Amino acid sequence: MGKWQLVKLNFGRSSVHFGELGIGMEESKERVRSDTLFSAWVSNYARLFGKKPVEELLAKFLQPNPPMRISSTFIYRECKNNTKNSTIFYLPRPLKFPTNYPHGGDLDSKKDDLAFFKTYKSLNYLPLDIWHRWYQGEGFTQEDAKELTDKTKGNAKGKLKEAGTFDYKEAFKNHKLPKVAIDRTTSATNFYHTEYVQFNWEQNGSGVKSLSGLYFLVYSEDANQHIEELEAALNLLGEQGIGGERSSGAGLFQAKWLDLKDASPLWENVVKPLDDKAYQCLISLFWDDDKSNLERLIEDKKDNLDNSQSSYEIQERGGWYSDGNIRRQMIRMFAEGSVFPIEPQGKLADITPSEFKAHKIYRSGIALSLPIKVQI
């Protein structure tokens, strides 16, 4: 087994703008996906070390067993309670029900089912301890159902609330700034707004302490391979900024690498393999153009063929190449939270436009997933 690490991105007072295909300049997501993180990271690797080293690095990522797999970024939030300071790490809710999730006759009435399902469905991200309990531990409980029903009615109290299950959006705020675009030919002006995300922070003496931000997981087969160079490239990315509106100072961060046990002792249990009946939940985007691989992921579960074994969402990924007005090829990828009966591997997608000759352009569909138990 290789080595897992967790990287926290502390943005301090720097806002971020993470636009996605189809939502326009005025809106921003609160996190950045694995393909965007990979591209920005490798681009800064090229700035630091040059063309030949980055080509050698990409050649290794084109192999069946890449040297490193990364997740998408997700929210973390520092939580202060009466006993100690702790960090809440949020993970995407898998697109299958957890074990012991009640259906129909297990509930007192259909009305109760709808009451707690409304809140359950709105929980796109779960705190690490709830994610672990629902999908790797004892599973869903009647107490959970009651608390979710209470939350629907507006008065939830219990373990879910204490864990921060309903507080995801408290980690950040959205705000819009006015902008003016001036046409270079006609000097005509166009007034618009751009949305930014600000993670929570507080003044700490003469500095700034990040109270929330983003994190991602790294899995490497060879922990020492390129690690110093990659850390340097990530530090440069933090100085340059990630996402859009970097010319306005957005996306600046400081990266902190942690062993899982230093981030939270629970992480070591979360990444630990389960039994051979375990499913896999994506925590990155995933792409593969091999039809036989996709058929196995979608249809197979050992000797039991059933098209309902997988649950997934598709995300379209496109955009513009930064060094010129060139549109990248659009591809469709499996989104985070998708569930498969076997471990997805993924690969780099060659999205080089036909008119671009300088070098190859890749989008990362290399998968990273966690083992889970689900309701069948």
CSV table of C-alpha atoms in Angstrom, one decimal:
chain,number,residue,atom,x,y,z
A,1,MET,CA,0.0,0.0,0.0
A,2,GLY,CA,1.2,3.5,-0.9
A,3,LYS,CA,1.2,6.6,1.3
A,4,TRP,CA,-1.8,8.9,1.9
A,5,GLN,CA,-1.3,12.5,2.7
A,6,LEU,CA,-3.7,15.5,3.3
A,7,VAL,CA,-2.9,19.0,2.0
A,8,LYS,CA,-4.7,22.0,3.5
A,9,LEU,CA,-5.0,25.1,1.4
A,10,ASN,CA,-5.2,28.2,3.6
A,11,PHE,CA,-6.5,31.2,1.7
A,12,GLY,CA,-6.4,33.7,4.6
A,13,ARG,CA,-8.0,37.0,3.4
A,14,SER,CA,-7.7,36.0,-0.3
A,15,SER,CA,-11.0,35.4,-2.0
A,16,VAL,CA,-11.4,32.8,-4.8
A,17,HIS,CA,-13.3,32.5,-8.0
A,18,PHE,CA,-13.9,29.0,-9.3
A,19,GLY,CA,-16.1,29.3,-12.3
A,20,GLU,CA,-17.6,26.2,-13.9
A,21,LEU,CA,-18.8,25.4,-17.4
A,22,GLY,CA,-22.3,26.9,-17.9
A,23,ILE,CA,-22.6,29.1,-14.9
A,24,GLY,CA,-21.0,32.2,-16.2
A,25,MET,CA,-18.5,34.8,-14.8
A,26,GLU,CA,-21.0,36.1,-12.3
A,27,GLU,CA,-21.0,32.9,-10.2
A,28,SER,CA,-18.3,31.0,-8.3
A,29,LYS,CA,-18.2,27.5,-6.8
A,30,GLU,CA,-16.6,27.1,-3.4
A,31,ARG,CA,-14.1,24.4,-4.4
A,32,VAL,CA,-12.0,23.4,-7.3
A,33,ARG,CA,-12.1,19.9,-8.9
A,34,SER,CA,-9.3,17.5,-9.3
A,35,ASP,CA,-8.7,18.1,-13.1
A,36,THR,CA,-8.3,21.8,-12.6
A,37,LEU,CA,-6.0,21.4,-9.6
A,38,PHE,CA,-3.9,18.9,-11.6
A,39,SER,CA,-3.6,21.2,-14.6
A,40,ALA,CA,-2.7,24.2,-12.5
A,41,TRP,CA,-0.2,22.2,-10.5
A,42,VAL,CA,1.6,20.7,-13.5
A,43,SER,CA,1.7,24.1,-15.3
A,44,ASN,CA,3.6,25.6,-12.3
A,45,TYR,CA,5.8,22.5,-12.3
A,46,ALA,CA,6.7,23.4,-15.9
A,47,ARG,CA,7.4,27.0,-15.0
A,48,LEU,CA,9.8,25.9,-12.3
A,49,PHE,CA,11.7,23.0,-14.0
A,50,GLY,CA,11.2,23.5,-17.8
A,51,LYS,CA,9.8,21.6,-20.7
A,52,LYS,CA,11.8,18.3,-20.5
A,53,PRO,CA,11.2,17.6,-16.8
A,54,VAL,CA,7.4,18.2,-17.2
A,55,GLU,CA,7.2,16.0,-20.2
A,56,GLU,CA,9.0,13.2,-18.2
A,57,LEU,CA,6.5,13.7,-15.4
A,58,LEU,CA,3.5,13.5,-17.7
A,59,ALA,CA,4.9,10.4,-19.3
A,60,LYS,CA,4.7,8.7,-15.9
A,61,PHE,CA,1.1,9.9,-15.4
A,62,LEU,CA,0.3,8.3,-18.7
A,63,GLN,CA,1.3,4.9,-17.4
A,64,PRO,CA,-1.3,2.5,-15.9
A,65,ASN,CA,0.0,3.1,-12.4
A,66,PRO,CA,0.6,6.9,-12.1
A,67,PRO,CA,3.0,8.1,-9.4
A,68,MET,CA,0.3,10.1,-7.7
A,69,ARG,CA,-3.5,10.3,-7.4
A,70,ILE,CA,-5.2,13.4,-6.1
A,71,SER,CA,-8.8,14.1,-5.0
A,72,SER,CA,-10.8,17.2,-5.7
A,73,THR,CA,-10.7,19.9,-3.1
A,74,PHE,CA,-13.3,19.9,-0.3
A,75,ILE,CA,-14.1,22.2,2.5
A,76,TYR,CA,-12.6,22.1,6.0
A,77,ARG,CA,-13.7,24.2,8.9
A,78,GLU,CA,-12.1,24.8,12.3
A,79,CYS,CA,-14.7,24.1,15.0
A,80,LYS,CA,-14.4,25.4,18.6
A,81,ASN,CA,-16.4,23.6,21.2
A,82,ASN,CA,-16.4,23.4,25.0
A,83,THR,CA,-13.7,20.8,25.2
A,84,LYS,CA,-11.2,21.3,22.4
A,85,ASN,CA,-10.6,22.8,19.0
A,86,SER,CA,-11.2,20.4,16.1
A,87,THR,CA,-11.3,20.4,12.4
A,88,ILE,CA,-14.4,19.3,10.4
A,89,PHE,CA,-13.5,17.8,7.1
A,90,TYR,CA,-16.3,17.5,4.6
A,91,LEU,CA,-16.6,14.7,2.0
A,92,PRO,CA,-19.1,14.3,-0.8
A,93,ARG,CA,-22.1,12.2,0.1
A,94,PRO,CA,-22.0,8.9,-2.0
A,95,LEU,CA,-24.8,8.5,-4.5
A,96,LYS,CA,-26.1,5.4,-2.8
A,97,PHE,CA,-28.0,5.0,0.4
A,98,PRO,CA,-25.9,4.0,3.5
A,99,THR,CA,-26.5,0.7,5.1
A,100,ASN,CA,-29.6,0.4,7.3
A,101,TYR,CA,-31.2,3.4,5.4
A,102,PRO,CA,-35.0,2.8,6.0
A,103,HIS,CA,-37.3,2.2,3.1
A,104,GLY,CA,-41.1,2.1,3.1
A,105,GLY,CA,-42.2,-0.4,5.8
A,106,ASP,CA,-39.3,0.4,8.0
A,107,LEU,CA,-40.8,3.8,8.7
A,108,ASP,CA,-43.9,4.7,10.7
A,109,SER,CA,-45.4,6.4,7.7
A,110,LYS,CA,-44.7,7.6,4.1
A,111,LYS,CA,-45.0,11.1,5.4
A,112,ASP,CA,-42.0,10.5,7.8
A,113,ASP,CA,-40.0,9.1,4.8
A,114,LEU,CA,-40.5,12.3,2.8
A,115,ALA,CA,-39.8,14.5,5.8
A,116,PHE,CA,-36.3,13.2,6.5
A,117,PHE,CA,-35.5,12.4,2.9
A,118,LYS,CA,-35.9,16.1,2.0
A,119,THR,CA,-33.1,17.0,4.3
A,120,TYR,CA,-31.0,13.9,3.6
A,121,LYS,CA,-31.0,14.8,-0.1
A,122,SER,CA,-29.9,18.3,0.5
A,123,LEU,CA,-26.7,17.1,2.3
A,124,ASN,CA,-24.3,17.1,-0.6
A,125,TYR,CA,-21.4,17.0,1.8
A,126,LEU,CA,-21.0,15.2,5.1
A,127,PRO,CA,-18.6,15.7,8.0
A,128,LEU,CA,-15.9,13.0,8.1
A,129,ASP,CA,-17.2,11.2,11.2
A,130,ILE,CA,-20.8,11.0,9.9
A,131,TRP,CA,-19.5,9.9,6.5
A,132,HIS,CA,-17.4,7.2,8.2
A,133,ARG,CA,-20.3,6.0,10.4
A,134,TRP,CA,-22.9,5.9,7.6
A,135,TYR,CA,-20.7,4.4,4.9
A,136,GLN,CA,-18.1,2.4,6.7
A,137,GLY,CA,-19.4,1.8,10.2
A,138,GLU,CA,-22.8,1.0,11.8
A,139,GLY,CA,-24.7,2.8,9.1
A,140,PHE,CA,-27.9,4.9,9.2
A,141,THR,CA,-29.9,4.8,12.5
A,142,GLN,CA,-33.4,5.6,13.5
A,143,GLU,CA,-32.0,8.5,15.5
A,144,ASP,CA,-30.5,9.9,12.3
A,145,ALA,CA,-33.9,9.7,10.6
A,146,LYS,CA,-35.6,11.5,13.5
A,147,GLU,CA,-33.0,14.2,13.6
A,148,LEU,CA,-33.3,14.7,9.8
A,149,THR,CA,-37.0,14.9,10.2
A,150,ASP,CA,-36.6,17.5,13.0
A,151,LYS,CA,-34.2,19.5,10.8
A,152,THR,CA,-36.9,19.6,8.0
A,153,LYS,CA,-39.2,21.1,10.6
A,154,GLY,CA,-36.4,23.5,11.7
A,155,ASN,CA,-35.4,22.3,15.2
A,156,ALA,CA,-32.7,19.6,14.9
A,157,LYS,CA,-30.8,18.6,18.0
A,158,GLY,CA,-28.5,15.5,18.2
A,159,LYS,CA,-25.3,13.9,16.9
A,160,LEU,CA,-25.7,15.1,13.3
A,161,LYS,CA,-25.9,18.7,14.4
A,162,GLU,CA,-23.1,18.3,16.9
A,163,ALA,CA,-20.9,16.9,14.1
A,164,GLY,CA,-21.5,20.0,11.9
A,165,THR,CA,-23.7,18.1,9.4
A,166,PHE,CA,-25.9,21.1,8.7
A,167,ASP,CA,-23.2,23.8,8.9
A,168,TYR,CA,-21.4,23.3,5.6
A,169,LYS,CA,-22.2,26.7,4.2
A,170,GLU,CA,-21.0,28.4,7.4
A,171,ALA,CA,-17.4,27.9,6.2
A,172,PHE,CA,-17.6,30.5,3.5
A,173,LYS,CA,-19.5,33.5,2.2
A,174,ASN,CA,-20.2,34.6,-1.4
A,175,HIS,CA,-20.0,38.2,-2.5
A,176,LYS,CA,-20.0,40.1,-5.8
A,177,LEU,CA,-17.8,42.9,-7.0
A,178,PRO,CA,-18.7,45.3,-9.8
A,179,LYS,CA,-16.6,45.1,-13.0
A,180,VAL,CA,-16.4,47.2,-16.2
A,181,ALA,CA,-15.2,45.7,-19.5
A,182,ILE,CA,-14.0,48.1,-22.2
A,183,ASP,CA,-14.1,47.0,-25.8
A,184,ARG,CA,-10.6,47.5,-27.3
A,185,THR,CA,-12.0,48.6,-30.7
A,186,THR,CA,-15.0,50.7,-29.9
A,187,SER,CA,-14.2,51.6,-26.3
A,188,ALA,CA,-17.8,50.6,-25.4
A,189,THR,CA,-18.3,49.7,-21.8
A,190,ASN,CA,-20.1,46.8,-20.3
A,191,PHE,CA,-21.0,46.7,-16.6
A,192,TYR,CA,-21.2,43.4,-14.8
A,193,HIS,CA,-20.6,41.6,-11.5
A,194,THR,CA,-18.2,38.8,-10.6
A,195,GLU,CA,-18.9,36.5,-7.7
A,196,TYR,CA,-16.1,35.5,-5.2
A,197,VAL,CA,-16.0,33.1,-2.3
A,198,GLN,CA,-14.4,34.2,0.9
A,199,PHE,CA,-13.4,31.5,3.4
A,200,ASN,CA,-13.7,32.3,7.1
A,201,TRP,CA,-10.6,33.9,8.8
A,202,GLU,CA,-9.8,35.9,11.9
A,203,GLN,CA,-7.0,38.3,13.0
A,204,ASN,CA,-4.4,36.5,15.0
A,205,GLY,CA,-2.0,38.9,16.6
A,206,SER,CA,-0.2,40.6,13.7
A,207,GLY,CA,-1.3,37.9,11.2
A,208,VAL,CA,-4.3,36.1,9.9
A,209,LYS,CA,-5.6,32.7,10.9
A,210,SER,CA,-7.6,30.6,8.5
A,211,LEU,CA,-10.8,29.2,10.1
A,212,SER,CA,-11.8,27.4,7.0
A,213,GLY,CA,-10.5,26.6,3.5
A,214,LEU,CA,-9.9,23.7,1.2
A,215,TYR,CA,-8.1,20.4,1.4
A,216,PHE,CA,-7.4,17.5,-0.9
A,217,LEU,CA,-6.0,14.0,-0.5
A,218,VAL,CA,-2.9,12.6,-2.1
A,219,TYR,CA,-2.2,9.0,-2.7
A,220,SER,CA,1.3,8.1,-4.0
A,221,GLU,CA,2.7,4.7,-4.8
A,222,ASP,CA,6.2,6.0,-4.2
A,223,ALA,CA,6.1,8.7,-1.5
A,224,ASN,CA,9.5,10.0,-2.4
A,225,GLN,CA,9.0,10.2,-6.2
A,226,HIS,CA,9.1,13.9,-7.3
A,227,ILE,CA,7.7,14.9,-4.0
A,228,GLU,CA,10.1,17.8,-3.3
A,229,GLU,CA,9.6,19.2,-6.9
A,230,LEU,CA,5.8,18.8,-6.6
A,231,GLU,CA,5.7,20.5,-3.2
A,232,ALA,CA,7.7,23.4,-4.7
A,233,ALA,CA,5.3,23.6,-7.7
A,234,LEU,CA,2.3,23.7,-5.3
A,235,ASN,CA,4.0,26.5,-3.3
A,236,LEU,CA,4.5,28.5,-6.6
A,237,LEU,CA,0.8,27.8,-7.5
A,238,GLY,CA,-0.1,29.3,-4.1
A,239,GLU,CA,1.9,32.4,-4.9
A,240,GLN,CA,0.4,32.7,-8.4
A,241,GLY,CA,-3.2,31.9,-7.3
A,242,ILE,CA,-5.6,29.2,-8.4
A,243,GLY,CA,-8.9,29.7,-10.3
A,244,GLY,CA,-10.1,32.8,-12.0
A,245,GLU,CA,-9.6,36.5,-11.4
A,246,ARG,CA,-5.9,36.0,-10.3
A,247,SER,CA,-5.0,39.5,-11.7
A,248,SER,CA,-7.3,40.9,-9.0
A,249,GLY,CA,-5.4,38.9,-6.3
A,250,ALA,CA,-7.9,36.0,-6.0
A,251,GLY,CA,-6.9,32.4,-5.3
A,252,LEU,CA,-3.7,33.0,-3.3
A,253,PHE,CA,-3.0,30.3,-0.7
A,254,GLN,CA,-0.5,28.6,1.5
A,255,ALA,CA,-0.2,24.8,1.4
A,256,LYS,CA,0.3,22.6,4.4
A,257,TRP,CA,1.1,18.9,3.9
A,258,LEU,CA,0.0,16.6,6.7
A,259,ASP,CA,0.1,12.9,7.4
A,260,LEU,CA,-3.4,11.6,7.9
A,261,LYS,CA,-3.0,10.9,11.6
A,262,ASP,CA,-1.9,14.5,12.1
A,263,ALA,CA,-5.0,15.8,10.3
A,264,SER,CA,-7.4,13.5,12.1
A,265,PRO,CA,-6.8,10.0,13.5
A,266,LEU,CA,-10.1,9.0,11.8
A,267,TRP,CA,-8.6,9.4,8.4
A,268,GLU,CA,-6.5,6.3,8.7
A,269,ASN,CA,-9.6,4.3,9.2
A,270,VAL,CA,-11.4,6.0,6.3
A,271,VAL,CA,-8.8,5.1,3.7
A,272,LYS,CA,-8.3,1.6,5.0
A,273,PRO,CA,-9.5,-1.1,2.6
A,274,LEU,CA,-12.8,-2.9,3.6
A,275,ASP,CA,-13.8,-6.5,2.7
A,276,ASP,CA,-14.3,-7.8,-0.8
A,277,LYS,CA,-18.0,-6.7,-0.8
A,278,ALA,CA,-17.0,-3.0,-0.6
A,279,TYR,CA,-17.9,-0.5,-3.2
A,280,GLN,CA,-15.9,2.5,-4.2
A,281,CYS,CA,-16.9,6.2,-3.9
A,282,LEU,CA,-15.2,8.7,-6.1
A,283,ILE,CA,-13.5,11.7,-4.4
A,284,SER,CA,-12.1,13.0,-7.7
A,285,LEU,CA,-13.3,13.3,-11.2
A,286,PHE,CA,-12.8,10.1,-13.3
A,287,TRP,CA,-12.5,9.5,-17.1
A,288,ASP,CA,-11.7,6.5,-19.2
A,289,ASP,CA,-12.1,5.9,-22.9
A,290,ASP,CA,-11.8,2.1,-22.7
A,291,LYS,CA,-15.3,0.6,-23.2
A,292,SER,CA,-14.5,-2.7,-21.5
A,293,ASN,CA,-13.3,-0.9,-18.4
A,294,LEU,CA,-16.4,1.2,-18.2
A,295,GLU,CA,-18.7,-1.8,-18.8
A,296,ARG,CA,-17.1,-3.6,-15.8
A,297,LEU,CA,-17.5,-0.5,-13.6
A,298,ILE,CA,-21.1,0.0,-14.4
A,299,GLU,CA,-22.3,-3.6,-14.6
A,300,ASP,CA,-20.1,-5.9,-12.5
A,301,LYS,CA,-20.2,-6.8,-8.9
A,302,LYS,CA,-18.3,-10.1,-8.5
A,303,ASP,CA,-20.6,-12.7,-10.0
A,304,ASN,CA,-23.8,-10.6,-9.7
A,305,LEU,CA,-24.6,-8.6,-12.9
A,306,ASP,CA,-27.0,-5.8,-12.2
A,307,ASN,CA,-27.1,-2.5,-14.0
A,308,SER,CA,-28.2,-0.8,-10.7
A,309,GLN,CA,-24.9,-1.7,-9.0
A,310,SER,CA,-23.4,1.7,-9.9
A,311,SER,CA,-24.8,5.2,-9.2
A,312,TYR,CA,-23.1,8.1,-10.9
A,313,GLU,CA,-23.4,11.7,-12.2
A,314,ILE,CA,-21.7,13.0,-15.3
A,315,GLN,CA,-19.9,16.3,-15.4
A,316,GLU,CA,-19.0,18.1,-18.6
A,317,ARG,CA,-15.6,19.6,-18.5
A,318,GLY,CA,-14.3,22.2,-21.0
A,319,GLY,CA,-12.8,25.7,-21.0
A,320,TRP,CA,-10.2,27.8,-22.6
A,321,TYR,CA,-6.4,27.3,-22.8
A,322,SER,CA,-4.7,30.0,-20.8
A,323,ASP,CA,-1.9,30.8,-23.3
A,324,GLY,CA,-4.2,31.9,-26.1
A,325,ASN,CA,-7.8,32.2,-27.3
A,326,ILE,CA,-8.1,28.4,-27.9
A,327,ARG,CA,-11.1,26.3,-26.8
A,328,ARG,CA,-10.2,23.0,-25.1
A,329,GLN,CA,-12.0,19.9,-26.2
A,330,MET,CA,-15.0,19.1,-24.1
A,331,ILE,CA,-15.2,15.7,-22.4
A,332,ARG,CA,-17.7,14.1,-20.0
A,333,MET,CA,-16.4,12.8,-16.7
A,334,PHE,CA,-17.8,10.9,-13.7
A,335,ALA,CA,-18.3,13.3,-10.8
A,336,GLU,CA,-17.3,13.0,-7.1
A,337,GLY,CA,-19.7,10.9,-5.1
A,338,SER,CA,-20.3,8.4,-7.9
A,339,VAL,CA,-20.3,4.9,-6.7
A,340,PHE,CA,-18.9,1.8,-8.5
A,341,PRO,CA,-18.7,-1.9,-7.5
A,342,ILE,CA,-14.9,-2.0,-8.3
A,343,GLU,CA,-12.1,0.5,-8.0
A,344,PRO,CA,-11.9,3.0,-10.9
A,345,GLN,CA,-8.5,3.8,-12.3
A,346,GLY,CA,-8.9,6.5,-14.9
A,347,LYS,CA,-6.3,8.2,-17.1
A,348,LEU,CA,-5.2,11.5,-18.6
A,349,ALA,CA,-7.4,12.7,-21.5
A,350,ASP,CA,-5.7,14.2,-24.5
A,351,ILE,CA,-7.7,17.4,-25.1
A,352,THR,CA,-5.2,19.1,-27.4
A,353,PRO,CA,-7.1,21.2,-30.0
A,354,SER,CA,-6.2,20.4,-33.6
A,355,GLU,CA,-4.9,23.9,-34.3
A,356,PHE,CA,-2.6,23.9,-31.2
A,357,LYS,CA,0.9,22.5,-32.1
A,358,ALA,CA,3.2,23.7,-29.2
A,359,HIS,CA,2.7,20.7,-26.9
A,360,LYS,CA,0.1,18.3,-25.7
A,361,ILE,CA,-2.7,19.4,-23.4
A,362,TYR,CA,-4.1,16.9,-20.9
A,363,ARG,CA,-7.1,16.9,-18.5
A,364,SER,CA,-6.7,14.5,-15.6
A,365,GLY,CA,-9.3,11.8,-15.2
A,366,ILE,CA,-7.1,9.8,-12.9
A,367,ALA,CA,-9.4,8.5,-10.2
A,368,LEU,CA,-9.1,8.4,-6.5
A,369,SER,CA,-11.8,6.7,-4.4
A,370,LEU,CA,-12.6,5.5,-0.9
A,371,PRO,CA,-14.1,2.1,0.1
A,372,ILE,CA,-17.7,2.2,1.3
A,373,LYS,CA,-20.6,-0.1,2.4
A,374,VAL,CA,-23.9,0.7,0.7
A,375,GLN,CA,-27.5,-0.4,0.8
A,376,ILE,CA,-28.3,-2.8,-2.0
